[in-house]
Coordinates of C-alpha atoms in Angstrom, one line a residue:
M1 CA 51.4 -8.2 -25.5
E2 CA 48.7 -7.4 -23.0
G3 CA 46.3 -9.5 -25.1
N4 CA 48.6 -12.5 -25.1
L5 CA 49.0 -12.2 -21.3
N6 CA 45.2 -12.2 -20.8
Q7 CA 44.9 -15.2 -23.1
K8 CA 47.5 -17.1 -21.0
L9 CA 45.7 -16.2 -17.7
L10 CA 42.4 -17.5 -19.2
T11 CA 44.2 -20.7 -20.3
E12 CA 45.7 -21.2 -16.8
A13 CA 42.3 -20.8 -15.2
K14 CA 40.8 -23.3 -17.6
E15 CA 43.6 -25.8 -16.8
K16 CA 43.0 -25.5 -13.0
E17 CA 39.3 -26.3 -13.7
D18 CA 40.3 -29.4 -15.7
E19 CA 42.7 -30.7 -13.1
D20 CA 39.9 -31.1 -10.6
V21 CA 38.4 -33.9 -12.8
K22 CA 39.6 -37.5 -12.1
F23 CA 41.7 -39.2 -14.8
K24 CA 39.2 -42.1 -15.2
D25 CA 36.3 -39.7 -15.7
K26 CA 38.3 -37.5 -17.9
L27 CA 39.3 -40.4 -20.1
W28 CA 35.7 -41.7 -20.3
T29 CA 34.4 -38.2 -21.2
E30 CA 37.1 -37.7 -23.9
T31 CA 36.5 -41.2 -25.4
K32 CA 32.8 -40.5 -25.7
K33 CA 33.4 -37.1 -27.4
M34 CA 35.9 -38.8 -29.7
W35 CA 33.5 -41.6 -30.7
I36 CA 30.6 -39.2 -31.2
V37 CA 32.6 -37.8 -34.1
A38 CA 34.7 -40.9 -35.2
G39 CA 31.8 -43.5 -35.2
P40 CA 29.5 -41.7 -37.7
A41 CA 32.5 -40.4 -39.7
I42 CA 33.8 -44.0 -40.2
F43 CA 30.4 -45.3 -41.2
T44 CA 29.8 -42.4 -43.6
R45 CA 33.2 -42.9 -45.3
F46 CA 32.5 -46.7 -45.6
S47 CA 29.1 -45.8 -47.2
T48 CA 30.6 -43.2 -49.6
F49 CA 33.4 -45.7 -50.6
G50 CA 30.6 -48.3 -51.0
V51 CA 28.8 -46.1 -53.6
S52 CA 31.8 -46.3 -56.0
V53 CA 32.2 -50.1 -55.4
I54 CA 28.4 -50.7 -56.1
S55 CA 28.6 -48.5 -59.3
L56 CA 31.7 -50.3 -60.4
A57 CA 30.0 -53.7 -59.9
F58 CA 26.9 -52.8 -62.0
V59 CA 28.9 -51.0 -64.7
G60 CA 31.1 -54.2 -64.9
H61 CA 28.1 -56.2 -66.0
I62 CA 27.4 -53.7 -68.9
G63 CA 30.7 -54.4 -70.7
P64 CA 34.5 -54.4 -70.4
T65 CA 35.0 -51.1 -72.2
E66 CA 32.4 -49.4 -70.0
L67 CA 34.1 -50.9 -66.9
A68 CA 37.6 -49.8 -68.0
A69 CA 36.3 -46.2 -68.8
F70 CA 34.4 -45.9 -65.5
S71 CA 37.5 -47.2 -63.6
L72 CA 39.7 -44.7 -65.4
C73 CA 37.3 -41.8 -64.8
F74 CA 36.9 -42.7 -61.2
T75 CA 40.5 -43.4 -60.4
V76 CA 42.1 -40.5 -62.3
L77 CA 39.6 -37.7 -62.8
L78 CA 37.1 -38.0 -60.0
R79 CA 39.7 -38.8 -57.3
F80 CA 41.6 -35.8 -58.4
G81 CA 38.6 -33.5 -58.0
N82 CA 37.6 -35.2 -54.8
G83 CA 41.1 -34.6 -53.3
V84 CA 41.3 -31.0 -54.3
L85 CA 37.8 -30.1 -53.0
L86 CA 38.0 -32.3 -49.8
G87 CA 41.4 -30.8 -49.0
M88 CA 40.1 -27.3 -49.4
A89 CA 37.0 -28.0 -47.4
S90 CA 39.1 -29.2 -44.5
A91 CA 40.0 -25.6 -43.8
L92 CA 36.4 -25.4 -42.5
E93 CA 37.3 -28.0 -39.9
T94 CA 39.9 -25.5 -38.5
L95 CA 37.7 -22.4 -38.6
C96 CA 34.4 -24.0 -37.5
G97 CA 36.1 -26.2 -34.8
Q98 CA 37.9 -23.3 -33.2
A99 CA 35.0 -20.9 -33.4
Y100 CA 32.7 -23.5 -31.8
G101 CA 35.2 -24.1 -29.0
A102 CA 35.3 -20.3 -28.5
K103 CA 31.4 -20.2 -28.4
Q104 CA 31.3 -17.9 -31.4
Y105 CA 28.4 -20.1 -32.7
H106 CA 27.0 -17.7 -35.3
M107 CA 30.4 -17.6 -37.1
L108 CA 30.1 -21.2 -38.2
G109 CA 27.3 -20.4 -40.6
I110 CA 29.3 -17.5 -42.1
Y111 CA 32.4 -19.7 -42.5
L112 CA 30.2 -22.3 -44.2
Q113 CA 29.0 -19.8 -46.7
R114 CA 32.5 -18.5 -47.3
S115 CA 33.7 -22.0 -48.0
W116 CA 30.8 -22.6 -50.4
I117 CA 32.0 -19.6 -52.5
V118 CA 35.7 -20.7 -52.4
L119 CA 34.9 -24.3 -53.3
F120 CA 32.4 -23.3 -56.1
A121 CA 35.0 -21.1 -57.7
T122 CA 37.5 -24.0 -57.5
A123 CA 35.0 -26.5 -58.9
L124 CA 34.4 -24.3 -61.9
C125 CA 38.1 -24.4 -62.6
L126 CA 38.1 -28.2 -62.5
L127 CA 35.1 -28.7 -64.8
P128 CA 37.1 -28.6 -68.1
L129 CA 38.8 -31.8 -66.9
Y130 CA 35.5 -33.6 -67.1
I131 CA 33.9 -31.8 -70.1
F132 CA 37.0 -32.5 -72.2
A133 CA 37.9 -35.9 -70.7
T134 CA 38.3 -37.7 -74.0
P135 CA 41.0 -35.5 -75.6
I136 CA 42.8 -35.3 -72.3
L137 CA 42.9 -39.0 -71.8
I138 CA 43.9 -39.6 -75.4
A139 CA 46.8 -37.1 -74.9
L140 CA 47.8 -39.2 -71.9
G141 CA 48.1 -42.3 -74.1
Q142 CA 44.9 -44.0 -73.2
D143 CA 43.0 -46.3 -75.7
E144 CA 40.7 -44.2 -78.0
E145 CA 37.7 -46.4 -77.5
V146 CA 38.0 -46.3 -73.7
A147 CA 38.7 -42.6 -73.8
A148 CA 35.5 -41.9 -75.9
V149 CA 33.3 -43.7 -73.3
A150 CA 35.3 -42.0 -70.5
G151 CA 34.4 -38.7 -72.1
Y152 CA 30.7 -39.5 -71.9
I153 CA 31.1 -40.6 -68.2
G154 CA 33.2 -37.5 -67.5
R155 CA 30.3 -35.2 -68.5
W156 CA 28.0 -37.0 -66.1
F157 CA 30.7 -36.7 -63.4
V158 CA 30.3 -32.9 -63.6
F159 CA 27.2 -33.3 -61.3
V160 CA 29.2 -35.5 -58.9
V161 CA 32.0 -32.9 -58.7
L162 CA 29.4 -30.2 -57.9
S163 CA 27.9 -32.4 -55.2
F164 CA 31.3 -32.4 -53.4
I165 CA 30.9 -28.7 -52.6
M166 CA 27.8 -29.2 -50.5
S167 CA 28.8 -32.6 -49.2
F168 CA 32.2 -31.8 -47.8
T169 CA 31.4 -28.4 -46.4
C170 CA 28.2 -29.5 -44.6
Q171 CA 30.1 -32.5 -43.2
M172 CA 32.8 -30.3 -41.7
F173 CA 30.2 -27.8 -40.4
L174 CA 28.2 -30.5 -38.6
Q175 CA 31.3 -32.4 -37.4
A176 CA 32.6 -29.3 -35.7
Q177 CA 29.4 -29.4 -33.5
S178 CA 29.5 -33.2 -33.1
K179 CA 26.2 -33.4 -34.9
N180 CA 27.3 -35.9 -37.5
M181 CA 24.9 -38.7 -36.7
I182 CA 22.6 -37.1 -39.3
I183 CA 25.3 -37.6 -41.9
A184 CA 25.6 -41.3 -41.1
Y185 CA 21.8 -41.8 -41.3
L186 CA 21.7 -40.0 -44.7
A187 CA 24.7 -42.0 -46.0
A188 CA 23.0 -45.3 -45.0
F189 CA 19.7 -44.2 -46.7
S190 CA 21.6 -43.1 -49.8
I191 CA 23.5 -46.4 -50.3
G192 CA 20.3 -48.4 -49.9
I193 CA 18.6 -46.2 -52.6
H194 CA 21.7 -46.6 -54.8
I195 CA 21.6 -50.4 -54.7
F196 CA 17.9 -50.4 -55.6
L197 CA 18.2 -47.8 -58.4
S198 CA 21.3 -49.4 -59.9
W199 CA 19.4 -52.7 -60.1
L200 CA 16.2 -51.1 -61.4
L201 CA 17.9 -48.9 -64.0
T202 CA 20.6 -51.2 -65.3
V203 CA 19.2 -54.7 -64.8
K204 CA 15.4 -54.4 -64.9
L205 CA 14.9 -51.4 -67.2
K206 CA 18.1 -52.0 -69.3
Y207 CA 19.1 -48.3 -69.4
G208 CA 22.8 -49.4 -69.3
L209 CA 25.6 -46.9 -68.6
A210 CA 23.2 -43.9 -68.3
G211 CA 21.1 -45.7 -65.7
A212 CA 24.2 -46.6 -63.6
L213 CA 25.5 -43.0 -63.8
L214 CA 22.1 -41.5 -62.9
S215 CA 21.9 -43.8 -59.8
T216 CA 25.5 -42.7 -58.9
I217 CA 24.7 -39.0 -59.1
L218 CA 21.5 -39.4 -57.0
A219 CA 23.6 -41.4 -54.4
Y220 CA 25.9 -38.4 -54.1
W221 CA 23.2 -35.7 -54.1
I222 CA 20.5 -37.3 -51.7
P223 CA 22.7 -36.9 -48.6
N224 CA 23.5 -33.3 -49.7
I225 CA 19.8 -32.3 -49.8
G226 CA 19.2 -33.9 -46.4
Q227 CA 22.2 -32.2 -44.8
L228 CA 21.2 -28.8 -46.3
L229 CA 17.6 -29.1 -45.1
F230 CA 18.9 -30.2 -41.6
V231 CA 21.3 -27.2 -41.4
T232 CA 18.9 -24.5 -42.7
C233 CA 15.5 -25.8 -41.3
G234 CA 16.2 -25.7 -37.5
G235 CA 18.8 -28.5 -36.9
C236 CA 21.5 -26.0 -36.2
K237 CA 19.6 -23.0 -34.6
D238 CA 22.7 -21.6 -32.8
T239 CA 25.2 -21.9 -35.7
W240 CA 23.0 -21.2 -38.7
K241 CA 21.5 -17.7 -38.7
G242 CA 20.5 -17.6 -42.4
F243 CA 22.3 -16.5 -45.6
S244 CA 24.4 -13.4 -45.1
M245 CA 26.4 -10.9 -47.2
L246 CA 29.1 -11.3 -44.6
A247 CA 30.0 -14.5 -46.5
F248 CA 31.7 -12.3 -49.1
K249 CA 34.0 -10.6 -46.4
D250 CA 37.5 -12.0 -45.6
L251 CA 37.4 -14.4 -48.5
L252 CA 41.1 -14.1 -49.3
P253 CA 42.4 -15.5 -45.9
V254 CA 39.8 -18.3 -46.1
A255 CA 40.9 -19.1 -49.7
K256 CA 44.6 -19.2 -48.6
L257 CA 43.9 -21.6 -45.7
S258 CA 41.7 -23.7 -48.1
L259 CA 44.6 -23.8 -50.7
S260 CA 47.0 -24.9 -48.0
S261 CA 44.6 -27.6 -46.9
G262 CA 44.0 -28.7 -50.5
A263 CA 47.8 -29.0 -51.1
M264 CA 48.3 -31.0 -47.9
L265 CA 45.7 -33.6 -48.8
C266 CA 46.3 -33.8 -52.5
L267 CA 50.0 -34.5 -51.9
E268 CA 49.0 -37.5 -49.9
L269 CA 46.3 -38.8 -52.3
W270 CA 48.6 -38.5 -55.4
Y271 CA 51.3 -40.4 -53.6
N272 CA 49.3 -43.7 -53.9
T273 CA 48.4 -42.9 -57.5
I274 CA 52.1 -42.6 -58.3
L275 CA 52.6 -46.1 -56.7
V276 CA 50.1 -47.5 -59.3
L277 CA 51.7 -45.6 -62.2
L278 CA 55.2 -46.8 -61.3
T279 CA 54.0 -50.4 -61.1
G280 CA 52.4 -50.2 -64.5
N281 CA 55.8 -49.9 -66.2
M282 CA 57.3 -53.1 -64.8
Q283 CA 57.7 -56.5 -66.2
N284 CA 54.8 -58.8 -65.5
A285 CA 52.8 -55.6 -64.9
Q286 CA 49.4 -57.3 -65.2
I287 CA 50.1 -59.6 -62.2
A288 CA 51.8 -56.8 -60.3
I289 CA 48.9 -54.4 -60.9
D290 CA 46.3 -57.1 -59.9
A291 CA 48.1 -57.9 -56.7
L292 CA 48.7 -54.2 -55.9
A293 CA 45.0 -53.4 -56.7
I294 CA 43.9 -56.1 -54.2
C295 CA 46.2 -54.8 -51.5
L296 CA 45.3 -51.1 -52.1
N297 CA 41.6 -52.1 -52.1
I298 CA 42.0 -53.7 -48.6
N299 CA 44.1 -50.7 -47.5
G300 CA 41.5 -48.4 -48.9
W301 CA 38.7 -50.0 -46.8
E302 CA 40.9 -49.8 -43.7
M303 CA 41.8 -46.2 -44.5
M304 CA 38.1 -45.3 -43.9
I305 CA 38.6 -46.1 -40.2
S306 CA 41.7 -44.0 -40.1
L307 CA 39.9 -41.1 -41.8
G308 CA 37.2 -41.3 -39.2
F309 CA 39.9 -40.8 -36.5
L310 CA 41.4 -38.0 -38.6
A311 CA 38.0 -36.2 -38.4
A312 CA 37.7 -36.9 -34.6
A313 CA 41.3 -35.5 -34.0
S314 CA 40.7 -32.3 -36.0
V315 CA 37.3 -31.6 -34.3
R316 CA 38.5 -32.3 -30.8
V317 CA 41.8 -30.4 -31.1
S318 CA 40.1 -27.4 -32.7
N319 CA 37.3 -27.4 -30.1
E320 CA 39.8 -27.5 -27.2
L321 CA 42.0 -24.8 -28.7
G322 CA 39.0 -22.6 -29.3
R323 CA 37.8 -23.3 -25.8
G324 CA 41.2 -22.2 -24.5
S325 CA 42.4 -25.5 -23.0
S326 CA 45.9 -26.6 -24.1
K327 CA 45.8 -29.6 -21.7
G328 CA 42.4 -30.6 -23.2
A329 CA 43.9 -30.5 -26.7
K330 CA 46.9 -32.6 -25.6
F331 CA 44.7 -35.1 -23.9
S332 CA 42.5 -35.5 -26.9
I333 CA 45.5 -36.1 -29.1
M334 CA 46.8 -38.8 -26.8
T335 CA 43.4 -40.5 -26.5
T336 CA 42.6 -40.5 -30.2
T337 CA 46.1 -41.6 -31.3
L338 CA 46.2 -44.5 -28.8
T339 CA 42.7 -45.7 -29.7
S340 CA 43.5 -45.6 -33.4
L341 CA 46.9 -47.3 -32.8
C342 CA 45.3 -50.1 -30.8
I343 CA 42.8 -50.8 -33.6
G344 CA 45.6 -50.6 -36.2
S345 CA 47.8 -53.0 -34.2
V346 CA 45.0 -55.6 -34.1
L347 CA 44.5 -55.3 -37.9
F348 CA 48.3 -55.4 -38.4
V349 CA 48.4 -58.9 -36.7
I350 CA 45.3 -60.1 -38.6
F351 CA 46.6 -59.1 -42.1
L352 CA 50.1 -60.3 -41.3
F353 CA 48.9 -63.8 -40.6
L354 CA 46.2 -64.0 -43.3
R355 CA 48.7 -63.2 -46.0
G356 CA 47.8 -64.6 -49.5
R357 CA 44.5 -66.1 -48.3
L358 CA 42.9 -62.7 -48.6
A359 CA 43.5 -62.7 -52.3
Y360 CA 41.0 -65.5 -53.0
I361 CA 38.2 -63.1 -52.1
F362 CA 39.1 -61.1 -55.2
T363 CA 40.7 -63.6 -57.6
E364 CA 41.1 -67.3 -58.4
S365 CA 44.6 -66.8 -59.9
E366 CA 47.4 -68.7 -58.0
E367 CA 50.0 -66.2 -59.4
V368 CA 48.1 -63.2 -58.1
A369 CA 47.5 -64.8 -54.7
S370 CA 51.2 -65.6 -54.4
A371 CA 52.0 -62.0 -55.3
V372 CA 49.5 -60.7 -52.7
A373 CA 51.1 -63.1 -50.1
D374 CA 54.5 -61.5 -50.9
L375 CA 53.1 -58.0 -50.4
S376 CA 51.1 -58.8 -47.3
P377 CA 53.8 -57.8 -44.7
L378 CA 54.0 -54.4 -46.5
L379 CA 50.2 -54.2 -46.4
A380 CA 50.2 -54.9 -42.7
C381 CA 52.9 -52.2 -42.1
S382 CA 50.9 -49.7 -44.2
I383 CA 47.8 -50.4 -42.0
L384 CA 49.9 -49.9 -38.8
L385 CA 51.2 -46.6 -40.1
N386 CA 47.7 -45.6 -41.3
S387 CA 46.6 -45.9 -37.7
V388 CA 48.9 -43.0 -36.6
Q389 CA 49.6 -40.8 -39.6
P390 CA 46.0 -39.7 -40.4
V391 CA 45.4 -38.9 -36.7
L392 CA 48.4 -36.6 -36.7
S393 CA 47.2 -35.0 -40.0
G394 CA 43.9 -34.4 -38.2
V395 CA 45.7 -32.7 -35.3
A396 CA 47.4 -30.5 -37.9
V397 CA 44.1 -29.5 -39.4
G398 CA 42.6 -28.8 -36.0
A399 CA 45.5 -26.5 -35.1
G400 CA 45.7 -24.9 -38.6
W401 CA 49.1 -26.2 -39.6
Q402 CA 48.1 -27.2 -43.2
S403 CA 50.9 -25.2 -44.9
I404 CA 53.5 -26.7 -42.6
V405 CA 52.3 -30.3 -43.3
A406 CA 52.2 -29.6 -47.1
W407 CA 55.9 -28.9 -47.0
V408 CA 56.5 -32.0 -44.8
N409 CA 54.6 -34.1 -47.3
I410 CA 56.7 -32.7 -50.2
A411 CA 59.9 -33.6 -48.4
S412 CA 59.0 -37.0 -47.0
Y413 CA 56.9 -38.3 -50.0
Y414 CA 58.5 -36.7 -53.1
L415 CA 62.1 -36.2 -52.0
I416 CA 62.5 -39.4 -50.0
G417 CA 59.7 -42.0 -50.6
I418 CA 59.4 -41.9 -54.4
P419 CA 63.1 -41.7 -55.2
I420 CA 63.9 -44.6 -52.9
G421 CA 61.0 -46.6 -54.3
V422 CA 62.2 -46.0 -57.9
V423 CA 65.8 -47.1 -56.9
L424 CA 64.6 -50.2 -55.1
G425 CA 62.0 -51.1 -57.7
Y426 CA 64.0 -50.5 -60.9
V427 CA 67.7 -50.3 -60.1
V428 CA 67.8 -53.0 -57.3
D429 CA 65.2 -54.9 -59.3
M430 CA 62.9 -55.5 -56.4
G431 CA 59.8 -54.7 -58.5
V432 CA 56.5 -53.6 -56.9
K433 CA 57.9 -54.7 -53.5
G434 CA 60.7 -52.2 -53.8
V435 CA 58.5 -49.4 -54.9
W436 CA 56.1 -50.0 -51.9
I437 CA 59.0 -50.2 -49.4
G438 CA 60.2 -46.7 -50.7
M439 CA 56.7 -45.4 -50.3
L440 CA 56.4 -46.8 -46.8
L441 CA 59.7 -45.2 -45.8
G442 CA 58.3 -41.8 -47.0
T443 CA 55.1 -42.3 -45.0
F444 CA 57.3 -43.4 -41.9
V445 CA 59.4 -40.2 -42.2
Q446 CA 56.3 -38.0 -42.5
T447 CA 54.7 -39.7 -39.5
L448 CA 58.0 -39.3 -37.5
I449 CA 58.2 -35.6 -38.3
L450 CA 54.6 -35.1 -37.4
V451 CA 55.1 -36.9 -34.0
I452 CA 58.1 -34.6 -33.3
I453 CA 56.2 -31.5 -34.3
T454 CA 53.2 -32.5 -32.2
W455 CA 55.4 -33.4 -29.2
K456 CA 57.5 -30.2 -29.3
T457 CA 54.6 -27.8 -29.9
D458 CA 53.9 -25.2 -27.2
W459 CA 50.2 -25.9 -26.9
D460 CA 49.6 -22.8 -24.7
N461 CA 50.9 -20.7 -27.6
Q462 CA 48.6 -22.6 -29.9
V463 CA 45.6 -21.6 -27.7
V464 CA 46.7 -18.0 -28.1
L465 CA 47.1 -18.4 -31.9
A466 CA 43.7 -20.0 -32.2
R467 CA 42.0 -17.3 -30.2
S468 CA 43.8 -14.7 -32.3
R469 CA 42.5 -16.3 -35.5
V470 CA 39.0 -16.6 -34.1
N471 CA 38.9 -13.0 -32.9
K472 CA 40.5 -11.6 -36.1
W473 CA 37.6 -12.9 -38.3
F474 CA 34.9 -12.4 -35.7
V475 CA 31.8 -10.5 -36.8
P476 CA 29.2 -9.5 -34.2
E477 CA 25.8 -11.1 -34.6
S478 CA 23.2 -9.2 -36.6
R479 CA 20.8 -7.1 -34.5
E480 CA 17.9 -9.0 -36.1
T481 CA 19.1 -12.2 -34.2
N482 CA 17.9 -12.1 -30.7
S483 CA 18.6 -15.7 -29.7
N484 CA 21.4 -16.4 -27.1
P485 CA 24.0 -18.8 -28.4
E486 CA 24.7 -19.9 -24.8
N487 CA 21.4 -21.7 -24.8
G488 CA 22.8 -24.3 -27.3
A489 CA 26.1 -24.8 -25.5

């Protein structure tokens, strides 16, 4: 009780400090802090998304079977592993962000190592999916020839899955400190190397599928090596104090938070996958899937912007809560949400008016273009919702609400969105449009619930909870470390 009172007194002192700053200066400072995280995060996600698009383009010139197998492996298997590991790594955003805000700098390195252990154990559990991809895909009813090639690709993808461990954790670690420009530089370098190597190995040297896959693996691993060298060789002097046996302490609570984070993100990623699967069972499925693929591709590119703001929201909220400023956390939520909403509104108008004309970038079919035009209002609405929903998910990650949001996702997506989509798509016979309307309703309900939760939250109490979490897992610096963390503040 006394501890809570002290925390609240500290919070009030911090708020009085913040009140002395003019609103205009406060807004400018917060906007700069937000873009320091969001800008590089958006660019990095565009680059990472671009790696898969480049790989797909070069594999497509090898043969239709290879293209189908690569698409299947990437869409079903790799996206599944990506979702699980990225979701679990996002627990590091909560821990590192709040510890950094509380100036417990040395704890960031310990949390990073704990996350490596948890994610490595998870990745080992996922590897059979890739090693035995052929029998798994055949059991799911896929063509045997495609499944055989997919099994070959799946074994190469083992190295990609292992790359996610280092990639996601180092990104979260650096983002918490607003040091993610290095991630953007490495991503740009990696995609340039990937284009050159893909051309060299598949077109010039004629190594075929093996050449394309080798280039893909290198594109995922090059940024990891750069990030690891930056972290361990002096780029993070205050937050990386070397490898420590303390990484093996308190693994269970870290694993629990990681599992909650993984469940929260996977439930969102699988939601879009179900949309594609439901569409595949309809009449004129080929046109419907082509139109939906174009819309989801555009939506996917736009989603990279939203995920950048998700990263910014989680970092800023966790930093402010760790610092002890509830008003700072609320102000960062408002600034990030409104900025993202403004960008989303502009894109909403653009895509609403472009309609079917967008389809001709991807196809020459009049039927597909007409189907895309029909879906364009729904695409525009999705983009508008995407400008708010990921930001609120980022707020949840920053505050450590992953388990709450996982339950919200189950209720809004799987108890509301999908059932309504099935009824509209199949019973009311609205086709893919009906399925998408149902999915949008689910996303809208989830967004509405997150807005209410964020609005009704007692942020002073969240500061107390954040400090409690930070202090609970705090480990004093080793006596061998003589540097003062305050020097890096």
